[in-house]
Short mmCIF file of C-alpha atoms and ligand atoms in Angstrom, two decimals:
data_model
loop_
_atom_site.label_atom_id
_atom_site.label_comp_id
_atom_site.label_asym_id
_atom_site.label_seq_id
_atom_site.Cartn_x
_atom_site.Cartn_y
_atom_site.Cartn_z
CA UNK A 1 137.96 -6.58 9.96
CA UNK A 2 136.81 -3.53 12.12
CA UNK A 3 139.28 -2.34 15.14
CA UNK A 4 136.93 -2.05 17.56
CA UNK A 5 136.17 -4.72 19.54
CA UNK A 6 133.20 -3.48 21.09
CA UNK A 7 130.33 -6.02 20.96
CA UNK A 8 127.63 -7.86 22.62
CA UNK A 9 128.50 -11.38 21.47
CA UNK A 10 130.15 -13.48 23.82
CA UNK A 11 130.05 -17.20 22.38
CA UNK A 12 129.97 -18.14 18.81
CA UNK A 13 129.32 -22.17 18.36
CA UNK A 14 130.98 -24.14 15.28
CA UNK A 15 131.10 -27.43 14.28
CA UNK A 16 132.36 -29.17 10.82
CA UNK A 17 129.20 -31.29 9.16
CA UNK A 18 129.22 -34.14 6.51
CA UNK A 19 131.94 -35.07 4.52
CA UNK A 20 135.82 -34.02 5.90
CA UNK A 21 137.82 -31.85 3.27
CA UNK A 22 141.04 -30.16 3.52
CA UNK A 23 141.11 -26.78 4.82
CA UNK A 24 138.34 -27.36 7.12
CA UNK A 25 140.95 -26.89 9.91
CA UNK A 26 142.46 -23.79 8.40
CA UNK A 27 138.38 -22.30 8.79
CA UNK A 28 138.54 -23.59 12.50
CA UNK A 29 141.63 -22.11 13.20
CA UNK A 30 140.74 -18.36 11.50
CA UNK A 31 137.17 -18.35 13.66
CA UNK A 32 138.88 -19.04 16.91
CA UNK A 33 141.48 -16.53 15.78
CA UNK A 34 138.97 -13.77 14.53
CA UNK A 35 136.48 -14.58 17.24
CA UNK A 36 139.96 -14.30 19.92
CA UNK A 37 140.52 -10.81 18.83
CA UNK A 38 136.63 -9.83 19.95
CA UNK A 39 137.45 -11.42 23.22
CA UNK A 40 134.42 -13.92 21.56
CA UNK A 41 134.80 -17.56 23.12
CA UNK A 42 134.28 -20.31 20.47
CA UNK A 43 132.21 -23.46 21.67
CA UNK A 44 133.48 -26.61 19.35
CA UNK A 45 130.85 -29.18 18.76
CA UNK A 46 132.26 -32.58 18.01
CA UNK A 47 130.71 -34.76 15.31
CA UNK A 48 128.56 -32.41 13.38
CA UNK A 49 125.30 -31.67 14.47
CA UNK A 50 125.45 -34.52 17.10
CA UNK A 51 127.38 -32.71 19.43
CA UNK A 52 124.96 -30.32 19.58
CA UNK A 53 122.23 -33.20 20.34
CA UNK A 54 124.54 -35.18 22.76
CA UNK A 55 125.54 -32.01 24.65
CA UNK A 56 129.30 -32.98 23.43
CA UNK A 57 131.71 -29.95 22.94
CA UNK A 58 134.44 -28.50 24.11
CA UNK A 59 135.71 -24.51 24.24
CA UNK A 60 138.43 -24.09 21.76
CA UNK A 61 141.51 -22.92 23.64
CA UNK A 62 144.71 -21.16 21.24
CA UNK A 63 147.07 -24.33 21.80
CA UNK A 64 144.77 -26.54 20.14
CA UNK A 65 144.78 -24.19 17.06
CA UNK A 66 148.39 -23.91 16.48
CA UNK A 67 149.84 -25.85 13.68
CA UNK A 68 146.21 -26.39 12.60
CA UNK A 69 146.44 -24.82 9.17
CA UNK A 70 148.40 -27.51 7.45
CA UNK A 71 145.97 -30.11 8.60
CA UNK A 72 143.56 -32.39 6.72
CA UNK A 73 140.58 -33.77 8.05
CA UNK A 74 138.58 -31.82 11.05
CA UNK A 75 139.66 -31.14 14.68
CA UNK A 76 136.18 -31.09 15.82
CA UNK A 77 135.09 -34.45 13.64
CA UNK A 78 132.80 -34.83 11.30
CA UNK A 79 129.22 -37.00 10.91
CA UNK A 80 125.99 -36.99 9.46
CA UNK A 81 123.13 -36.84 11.46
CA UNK A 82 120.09 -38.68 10.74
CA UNK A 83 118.35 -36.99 14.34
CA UNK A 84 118.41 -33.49 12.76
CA UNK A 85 115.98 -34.63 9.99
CA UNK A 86 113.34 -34.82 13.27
CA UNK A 87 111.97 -31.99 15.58
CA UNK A 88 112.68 -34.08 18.47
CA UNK A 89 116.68 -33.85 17.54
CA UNK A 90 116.20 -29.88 16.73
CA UNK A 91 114.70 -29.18 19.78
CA UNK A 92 117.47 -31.05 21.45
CA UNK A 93 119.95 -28.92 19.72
CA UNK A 94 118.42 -25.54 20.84
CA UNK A 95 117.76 -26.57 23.69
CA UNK A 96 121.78 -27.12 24.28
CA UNK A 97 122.32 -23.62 22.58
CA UNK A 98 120.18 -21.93 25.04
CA UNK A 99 121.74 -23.28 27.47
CA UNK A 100 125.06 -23.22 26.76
CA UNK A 101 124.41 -19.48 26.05
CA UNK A 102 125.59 -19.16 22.30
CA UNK A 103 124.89 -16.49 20.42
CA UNK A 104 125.74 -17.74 16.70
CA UNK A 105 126.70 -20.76 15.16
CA UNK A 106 128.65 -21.39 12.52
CA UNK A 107 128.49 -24.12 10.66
CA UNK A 108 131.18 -25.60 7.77
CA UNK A 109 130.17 -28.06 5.75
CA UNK A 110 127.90 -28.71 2.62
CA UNK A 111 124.01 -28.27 0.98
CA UNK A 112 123.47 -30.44 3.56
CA UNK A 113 124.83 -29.10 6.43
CA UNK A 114 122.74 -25.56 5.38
CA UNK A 115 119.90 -27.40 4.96
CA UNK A 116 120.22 -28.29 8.83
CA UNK A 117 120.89 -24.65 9.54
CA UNK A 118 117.93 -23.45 7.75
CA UNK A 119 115.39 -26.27 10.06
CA UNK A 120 117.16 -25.39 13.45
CA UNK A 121 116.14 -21.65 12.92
CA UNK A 122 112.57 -22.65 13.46
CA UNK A 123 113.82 -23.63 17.19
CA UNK A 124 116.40 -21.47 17.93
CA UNK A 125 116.53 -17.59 17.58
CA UNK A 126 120.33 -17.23 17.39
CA UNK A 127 122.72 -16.49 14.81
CA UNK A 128 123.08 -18.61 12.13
CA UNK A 129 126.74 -18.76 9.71
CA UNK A 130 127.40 -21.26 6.71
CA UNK A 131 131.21 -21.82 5.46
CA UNK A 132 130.90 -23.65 2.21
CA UNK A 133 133.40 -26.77 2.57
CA UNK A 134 133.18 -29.80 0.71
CA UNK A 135 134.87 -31.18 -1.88
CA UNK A 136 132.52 -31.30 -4.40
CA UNK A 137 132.14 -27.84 -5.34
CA UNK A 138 128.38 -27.63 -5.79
CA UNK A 139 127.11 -25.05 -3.52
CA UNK A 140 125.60 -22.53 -5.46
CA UNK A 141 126.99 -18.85 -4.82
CA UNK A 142 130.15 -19.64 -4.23
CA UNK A 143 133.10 -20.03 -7.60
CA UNK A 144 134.69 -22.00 -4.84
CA UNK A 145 134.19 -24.16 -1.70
CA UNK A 146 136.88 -24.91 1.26
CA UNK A 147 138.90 -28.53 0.06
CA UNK A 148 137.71 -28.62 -3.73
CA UNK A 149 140.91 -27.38 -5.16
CA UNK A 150 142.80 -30.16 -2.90
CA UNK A 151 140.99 -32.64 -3.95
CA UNK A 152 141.36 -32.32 -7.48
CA UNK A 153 144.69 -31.71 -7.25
CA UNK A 154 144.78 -35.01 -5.29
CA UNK A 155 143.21 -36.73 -7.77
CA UNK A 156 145.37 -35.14 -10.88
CA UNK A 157 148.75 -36.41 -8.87
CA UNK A 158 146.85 -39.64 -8.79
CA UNK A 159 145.60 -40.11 -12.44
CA UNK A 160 149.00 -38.75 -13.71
CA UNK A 161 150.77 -42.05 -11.64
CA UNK A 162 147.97 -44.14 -13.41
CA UNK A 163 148.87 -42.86 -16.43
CA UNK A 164 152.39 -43.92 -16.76
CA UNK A 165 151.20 -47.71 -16.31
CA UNK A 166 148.52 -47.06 -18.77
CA UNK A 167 151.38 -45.81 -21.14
CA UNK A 168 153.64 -48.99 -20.05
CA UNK A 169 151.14 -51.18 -21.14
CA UNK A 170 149.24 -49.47 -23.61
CA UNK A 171 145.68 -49.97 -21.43
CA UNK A 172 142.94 -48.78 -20.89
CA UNK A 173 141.83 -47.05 -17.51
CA UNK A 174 138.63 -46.33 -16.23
CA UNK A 175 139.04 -44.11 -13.12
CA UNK A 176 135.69 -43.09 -11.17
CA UNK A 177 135.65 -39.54 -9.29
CA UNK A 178 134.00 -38.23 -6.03
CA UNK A 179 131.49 -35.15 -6.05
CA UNK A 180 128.38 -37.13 -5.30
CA UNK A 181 125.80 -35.47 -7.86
CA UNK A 182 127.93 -32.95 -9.57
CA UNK A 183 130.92 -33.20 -12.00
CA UNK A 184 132.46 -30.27 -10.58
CA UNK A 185 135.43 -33.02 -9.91
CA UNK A 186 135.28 -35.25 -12.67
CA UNK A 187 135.45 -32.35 -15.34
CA UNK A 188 138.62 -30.25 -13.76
CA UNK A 189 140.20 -33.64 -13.64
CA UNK A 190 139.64 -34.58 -17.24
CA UNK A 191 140.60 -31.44 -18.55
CA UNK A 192 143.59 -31.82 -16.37
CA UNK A 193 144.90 -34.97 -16.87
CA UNK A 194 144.21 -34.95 -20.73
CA UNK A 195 141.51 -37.62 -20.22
CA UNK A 196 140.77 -38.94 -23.21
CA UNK A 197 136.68 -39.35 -22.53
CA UNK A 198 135.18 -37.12 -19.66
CA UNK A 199 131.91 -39.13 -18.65
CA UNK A 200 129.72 -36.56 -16.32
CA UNK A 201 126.03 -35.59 -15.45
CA UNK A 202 126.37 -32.56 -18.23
CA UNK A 203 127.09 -34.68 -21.35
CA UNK A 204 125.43 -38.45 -20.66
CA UNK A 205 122.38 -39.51 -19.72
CA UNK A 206 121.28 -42.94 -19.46
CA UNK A 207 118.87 -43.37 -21.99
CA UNK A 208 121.98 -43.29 -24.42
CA UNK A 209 123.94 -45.51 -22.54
CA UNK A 210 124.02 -48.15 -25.34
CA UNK A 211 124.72 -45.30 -28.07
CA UNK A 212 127.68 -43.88 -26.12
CA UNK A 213 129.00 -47.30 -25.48
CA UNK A 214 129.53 -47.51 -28.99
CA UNK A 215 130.97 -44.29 -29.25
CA UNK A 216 133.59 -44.76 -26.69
CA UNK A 217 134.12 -48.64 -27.87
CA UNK A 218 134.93 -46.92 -31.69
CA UNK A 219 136.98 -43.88 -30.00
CA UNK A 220 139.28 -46.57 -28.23
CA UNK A 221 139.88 -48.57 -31.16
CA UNK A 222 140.79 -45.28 -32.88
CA UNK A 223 143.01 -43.99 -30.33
CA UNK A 224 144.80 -47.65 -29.97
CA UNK A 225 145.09 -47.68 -33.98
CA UNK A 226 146.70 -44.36 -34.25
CA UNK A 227 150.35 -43.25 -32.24
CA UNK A 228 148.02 -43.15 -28.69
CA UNK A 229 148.96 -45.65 -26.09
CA UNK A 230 147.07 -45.21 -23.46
CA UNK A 231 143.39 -44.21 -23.17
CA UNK A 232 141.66 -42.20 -20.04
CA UNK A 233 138.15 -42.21 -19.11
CA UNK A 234 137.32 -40.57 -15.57
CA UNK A 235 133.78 -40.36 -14.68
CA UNK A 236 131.78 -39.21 -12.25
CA UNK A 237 130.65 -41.50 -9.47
CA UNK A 238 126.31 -42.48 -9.19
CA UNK A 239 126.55 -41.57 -13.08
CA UNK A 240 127.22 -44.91 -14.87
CA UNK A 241 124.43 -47.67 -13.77
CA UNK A 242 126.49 -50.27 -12.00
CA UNK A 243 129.67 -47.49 -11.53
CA UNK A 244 133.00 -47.64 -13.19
CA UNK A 245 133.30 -51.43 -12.72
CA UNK A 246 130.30 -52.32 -14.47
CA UNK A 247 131.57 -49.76 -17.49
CA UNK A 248 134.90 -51.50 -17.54
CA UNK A 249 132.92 -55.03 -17.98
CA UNK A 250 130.18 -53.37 -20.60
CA UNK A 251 133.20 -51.77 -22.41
CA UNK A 252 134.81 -55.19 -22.26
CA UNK A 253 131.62 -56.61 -24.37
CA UNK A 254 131.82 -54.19 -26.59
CA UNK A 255 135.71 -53.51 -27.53
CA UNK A 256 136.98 -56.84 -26.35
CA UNK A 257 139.27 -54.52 -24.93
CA UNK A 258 140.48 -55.14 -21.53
CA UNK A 259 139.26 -51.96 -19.62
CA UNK A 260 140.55 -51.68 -16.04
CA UNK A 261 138.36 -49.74 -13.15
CA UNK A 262 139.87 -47.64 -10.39
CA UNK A 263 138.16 -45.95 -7.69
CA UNK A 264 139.86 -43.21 -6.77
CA UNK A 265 137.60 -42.87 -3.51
CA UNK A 266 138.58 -41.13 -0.12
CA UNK A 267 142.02 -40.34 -0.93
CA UNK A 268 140.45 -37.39 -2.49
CA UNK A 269 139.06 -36.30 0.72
CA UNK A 270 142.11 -36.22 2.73
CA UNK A 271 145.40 -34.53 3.13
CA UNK A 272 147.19 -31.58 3.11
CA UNK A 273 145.33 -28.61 2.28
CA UNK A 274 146.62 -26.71 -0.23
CA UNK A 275 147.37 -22.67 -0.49
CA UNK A 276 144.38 -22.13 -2.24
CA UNK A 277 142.30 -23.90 0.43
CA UNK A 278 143.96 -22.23 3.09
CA UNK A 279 143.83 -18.97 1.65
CA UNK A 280 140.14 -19.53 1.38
CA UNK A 281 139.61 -20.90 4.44
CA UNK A 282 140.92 -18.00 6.22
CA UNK A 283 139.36 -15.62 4.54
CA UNK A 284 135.73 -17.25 4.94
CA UNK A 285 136.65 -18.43 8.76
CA UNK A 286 137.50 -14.34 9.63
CA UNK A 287 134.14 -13.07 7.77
CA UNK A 288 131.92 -15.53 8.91
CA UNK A 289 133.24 -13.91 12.33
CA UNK A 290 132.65 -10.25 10.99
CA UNK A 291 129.53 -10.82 9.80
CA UNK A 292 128.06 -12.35 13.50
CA UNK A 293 129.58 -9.03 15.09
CA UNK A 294 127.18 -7.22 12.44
CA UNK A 295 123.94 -9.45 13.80
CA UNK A 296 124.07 -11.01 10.22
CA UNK A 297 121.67 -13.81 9.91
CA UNK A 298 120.87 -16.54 7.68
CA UNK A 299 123.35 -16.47 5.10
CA UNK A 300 126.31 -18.42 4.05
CA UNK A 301 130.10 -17.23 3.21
CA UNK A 302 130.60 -17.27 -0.44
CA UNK A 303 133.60 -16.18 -2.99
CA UNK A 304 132.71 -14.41 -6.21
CA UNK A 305 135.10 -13.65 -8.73
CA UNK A 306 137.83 -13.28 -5.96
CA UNK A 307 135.85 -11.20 -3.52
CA UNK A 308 134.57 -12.75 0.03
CA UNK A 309 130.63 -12.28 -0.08
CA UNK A 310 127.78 -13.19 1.99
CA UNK A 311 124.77 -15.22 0.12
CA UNK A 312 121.04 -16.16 1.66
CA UNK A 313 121.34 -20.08 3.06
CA UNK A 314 117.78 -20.89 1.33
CA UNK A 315 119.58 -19.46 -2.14
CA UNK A 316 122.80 -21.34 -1.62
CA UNK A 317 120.72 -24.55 -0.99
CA UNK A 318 118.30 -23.81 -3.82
CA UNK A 319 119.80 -25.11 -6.72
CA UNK A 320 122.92 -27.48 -6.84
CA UNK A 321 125.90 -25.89 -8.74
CA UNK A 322 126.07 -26.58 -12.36
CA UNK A 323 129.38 -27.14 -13.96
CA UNK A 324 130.10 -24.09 -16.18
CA UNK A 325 129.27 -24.17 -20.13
CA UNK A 326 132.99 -22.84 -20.74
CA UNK A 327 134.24 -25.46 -19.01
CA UNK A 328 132.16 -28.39 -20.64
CA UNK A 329 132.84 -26.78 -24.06
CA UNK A 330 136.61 -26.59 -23.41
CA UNK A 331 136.56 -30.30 -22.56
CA UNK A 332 134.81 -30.79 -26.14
CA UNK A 333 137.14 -28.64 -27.65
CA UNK A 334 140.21 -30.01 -26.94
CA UNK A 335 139.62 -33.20 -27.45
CA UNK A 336 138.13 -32.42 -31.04
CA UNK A 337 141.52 -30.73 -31.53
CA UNK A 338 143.41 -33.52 -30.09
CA UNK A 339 141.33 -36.13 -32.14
CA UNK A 340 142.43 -33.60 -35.56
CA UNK A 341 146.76 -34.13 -34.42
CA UNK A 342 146.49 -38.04 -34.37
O1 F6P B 1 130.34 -34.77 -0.12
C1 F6P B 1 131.64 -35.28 -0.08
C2 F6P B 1 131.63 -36.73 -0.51
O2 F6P B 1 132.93 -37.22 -0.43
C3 F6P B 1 131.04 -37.01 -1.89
O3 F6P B 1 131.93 -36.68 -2.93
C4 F6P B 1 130.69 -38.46 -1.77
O4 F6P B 1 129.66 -38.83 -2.68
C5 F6P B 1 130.21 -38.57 -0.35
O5 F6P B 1 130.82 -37.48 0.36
C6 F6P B 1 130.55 -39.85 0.35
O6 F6P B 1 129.88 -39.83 1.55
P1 F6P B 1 130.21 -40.75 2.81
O7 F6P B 1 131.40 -40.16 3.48
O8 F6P B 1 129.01 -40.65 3.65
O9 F6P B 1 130.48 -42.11 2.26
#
């Protein structure tokens, strides 16, 4: 961060869009902060893009940021917005960010969120900032994004309870993991928790459905045969036709086995951020900042290999993120190995 705090910019709008995740608050807090110490006023617009159609925000004062960092969820709320699909809702929005005089916005949230930034610059000649936060990891151009390592670590602490019953009673659990479209989730988790199948976009496709019943039927029969007690399947959710409850009932048919589904669901969107999230958070919160005081433009906050870097919004929206090869072969590996010790 420069010393000087010469600069023309006098209010920078934010708002939090689409789903909540942990460490959204610790971004908040490090823009207000950042933005405080270029005498930079910060304009917080409630309920995603909405508050920017409804006229419905608030200027973020340093009492309402203290004790902010430990925080789930999102001070300034969170939505969807269905009216920012429509010019009549974008020109709505600019028109409130003339008026209201702001000079950037920044905007935290997901591909989706971006994708909302990229329209509105067709109306509006200001600014535009992306924070990636989400906690599905899939923004492409950033290793991470703001609540991803919470969430995971959420769900871990969660599958490693379920795992002691599944032990007890030598069962079977199907659990089912957020991430929308992307098993960013469901593969840390397996590898994780020792999962003992890892069902994601990257190794099933539904064509094979019957095939890889089969498969996992045999595998469980193997597993309960041998010294194994307890068997593991996460998968990701919108992957299995029907979800995790329709598996556990097609498993049923095929391994007469019962199989019991678990949704692991919001819980992994909530919560206490932890260090790495708020270490993240901050960092991305105090360069989005920087990078408005250097008229940057168009581009989201990203972290590569450790280092804070800016990306082009139309590139970070381009593709989704796909989960790493080294991470998918890992997953194979280890269970090959494990499969070799029984
Ligand atoms: O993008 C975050 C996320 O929690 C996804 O993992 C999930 O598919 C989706 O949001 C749920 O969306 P909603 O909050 O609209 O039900």
């Amino acid at each position: 961060m420069t010393t000087s705090k010469k600069t023309t910019i006098k209010r920078i709008g934010l708002l939090t869009s689409g789903g909540d995740a942990p460490g959204m608050n610790a971004a908040i807090r490090a823009v207000f902060l950042a933005a405080h110490h270029y005498n930079i006023d910060v304009i917080g617009f409630k309920h995603g893009y909405n508050g920017l159609i409804n006229q419905d925000f608030f200027q973020l004062q340093h009492e309402q940021i203290h004790g902010l960092i430990n925080q789930g969820g999102t001070l300034l709320k969170s939505a969807r917005c269905q009216e920012f699909h429509h010019p009549k809702g974008l020109n709505q929005a600019a028109n409130t960010l003339i008026k209201e005089k702001i000079d950037a916005l920044i905007v935290i949230g997901g591909d989706g969120s971006f994708n909302g930034l990229l329209k509105l610059q067709h109306y509006w000649s200001g600014q535009v900032i992306g924070i990636p936060g989400t906690i599905d990891n899939d923004i492409d151009g950033t290793d991470y994004t703001i609540g991803f390592t919470t969430a995971i670590n959420t769900a871990i602490e969660a599958i490693d309870k379920i795992r002691d019953t599944a032990d007890a009673f030598e069962r079977v659990f199907i659990v089912e993991l957020m991430g929308r479209h992307s098993g960013q989730i469901t593969f840390n988790v397996g590898i994780a928790t020792g999962a003992e199948q890892v069902l994601s976009f990257e190794n099933f496709n539904a064509e094979d459905k019957l095939a890889r019943l089969t498969e996992i039927a045999n595998d469980i029969e193997q597993a309960q045969s041998s010294l194994q007690s307890s068997y593991i399947i996460v998968i990701a959710e919108n992957l299995w036709p029907g979800g995790a409850h329709q598996l556990a009932l097609d498993l049923i048919e095929h391994t007469k086995t019962d199989c019991t589904a678990c949704i692991l669901g919001y819980i992994q969107r909530g919560g206490t951020p932890v260090a790495k999230d708020r270490i993240l958070a901050t960092k991305m919160g105090v360069a989005a900042v920087q990078a408005v005081i250097e008229q940057k433009t168009n581009i989201m906050i990203a972290e590569q290999d450790n280092t804070i870097t800016t990306v082009n919004l139309s590139t970070a929206v381009q593709h989704k993120k796909r989960v790493s090869n080294s991470l998918i072969e890992a997953q194979k590996n280890i269970l090959a190995i494990s499969a070799q010790c029984t």
